[in-house]
Amino acid sequence: MAKQEFQTEVSQLLQLIIHSLYSHPEIFLRELISNSSDALDKLRHLTLVDEAFKSLPFDPRIDLTLDEAAQTLTIADTGIGMNEEDLISHLGTIARSGTKNFLSQLSGDQKKDSNLIGQFGVGFYSAFMVADKIEVVSRKAGEEQAYRWTSDGKTGFDIEPASRETAGTTITLHFNEEGNQYANSWRLQEVVKKYSNHIAFPIFLTYDKSEWNAEEKKSDKIRTTEQVNAASALWRRSKSELTDDDYKELYKSISGDSSDPLFWFHTRAEGNLDYTTLFYIPTKAPLDLYQAEYKGGVKLYVKRVFILDDAKELLPQYLRFVRGIIDSEDLPLNVSREILQQNRVLTAIKTASVKKILSELKSIAEKQPEKYLEFITQYNRPIKEGLYGDYANRETLLDLVRFKSTKVEGMTSLADVKSRMSEDQKAIYYITGGAESLLRTSPLLEIYKKKDIEVLILDDEIDEIVFSGVDKYGETDLKAVNKSSTSDDLKDESEPDNTEAIQPLLDKLKSILGDRVADVRASVRLADSPSCIVSDEDEPSLQMQQMLRAMGQKDMPMPKPTLEINPDHEIVKKLLANPHGTLAEDAAWLLFDQALLMEGVSLKDPATFVQRLNRVLTASI
Ligand code: ADP
Ligand code: MG
């Protein structure tokens, strides 16, 4: 029996694996089981397509056999197997171009290397983390002779003829100190369930089971063989094979939610990248939806092997309520969290997944509006968050968001608002800043009511931040009614312009209010109210400023508001006629303060406000 040396790269790789992965050696089992699963896939494929193999028996299974006394574990499969040449080239050299490439990038810098290793498969060699000797007996399908490959993972390997009854591979690990913990049936079952539960083939474990012997009052060790995995990668089956109940059951098992999901989207992508995704929308929003420490709900699999869960990298943050599975054919098993963020394959899957989820939601919105309403009741807000961050999908997100409005009960879509617009309406208007009741009674809406123009009521705290960044829906402008320029749209060319007549009053008010206001203007947006407050284009509204200050931004500069007054209002007309009267100054402040109150802003000096009010009342009653 000839001793053969490892290719130099193999020794290098072995060292690296042992040093960079020692913190979670349990992955050795995931790697070996996935190799067996690949070998079974290959044989199945041959029996389907190759005449010479069609008559071969195909009884796919993976057997783990634990010998606690000997501290060994064997992993046997009935797959394609390896002949002498295969054993040498697959287990003794690094033929895989990816790994070669990887080794050429090695810097010697441990930390960087252990990050790098996640980009490539570690595979078979990871078993040397837990074993000081590995024996592989394999017989290739269609051949008679079997071979035994043995190595201590240090210097090289031996190869010799051996016998094996059927085609397949049996790998025996002689556990080292690190591996001792896996000479334990509980631990093995746990690791198999964690990583390999959805491998399509059955995985059996043979071990000494303790059973209580009541007669002799002691526990007996009984050699037992049990299937460990569920072997149910449902998501890899075609949609037509699956019932609603199948989907619901899988949802419950992966989400921990006991109620049925609202809907699910199952996609199989082939071609450039091969992957399967199955996404679920929970009927009720997850409890941690608005917690900074939320858990991501998507699990990543590579070829049905579980890789990791609650990875926030798998979907954008605003879709954190989505539950489900991404199963890729193209990622290495060893892909790490650090690598996920910059991995091109995953980025492509993520981009396509977001598009898919959003377009499915859009089609539900169109075809099943009632069902969609259930969705939006739970998830309108995260969708708005998407508007803030996901520029690429903004158009679709705008179609998904729903709004309260002055024209309809319940919620409405921008598409519907647009369809209700009259021909000469210049934009879609909305009002933000405060509770719904406050917004609905705002003097800013008066002109819109008068002109019968719909205004959206954006009463969610995040609305102002989100929508200040969204200025168009398709070709149509989106405008906040409390911005100073918005009223330009509303000017009625036919009405006489009385700005000039009112100018002396405006000047007078400005001198009274001084530096509390940026400007005082004649308004075109008021009907019943004498005055209102508007903000400059780029400034946060008064409520927003109030909120930011409450959140601790004390030294935020306070932009001054602009006061608009209604030239047609009785009070304003009287003031104009009598600008120097004793009550003129009180009236000026009352016009300003009441506009602030209507905006939901609390007055700095309520006592003075009340004194003024009382003086005016005394004079007028
Ligand atoms: P990878 O699985 O990424 O190719 P591994 O290091 O896990 O890398 O395995 C190396 C090669 O050894 C495999 O590609 C396969 O050809 C061969 N091999 C490993 N285990 C088995 C097995 N149980 N049956 C057949 N071939 C195997
Ligand atoms: Mg492998």
PDB file of C-alpha atoms and ligand atoms in Angstrom, residues 31 34-35 123, ligand 2:
ATOM      1  CA  GLU A  31     -20.678  18.899   5.076  1.00  0.00           C
ATOM      2  CA  SER A  34     -24.447  17.194   2.005  1.00  0.00           C
ATOM      3  CA  ASN A  35     -21.744  15.256   0.120  1.00  0.00           C
ATOM      4  CA  GLY A 123     -16.346  20.414   2.512  1.00  0.00           C
TER       5      GLY A 123
HETATM    6 MG    MG B   2     -19.219  18.999  -0.077  1.00  0.00          MG
END
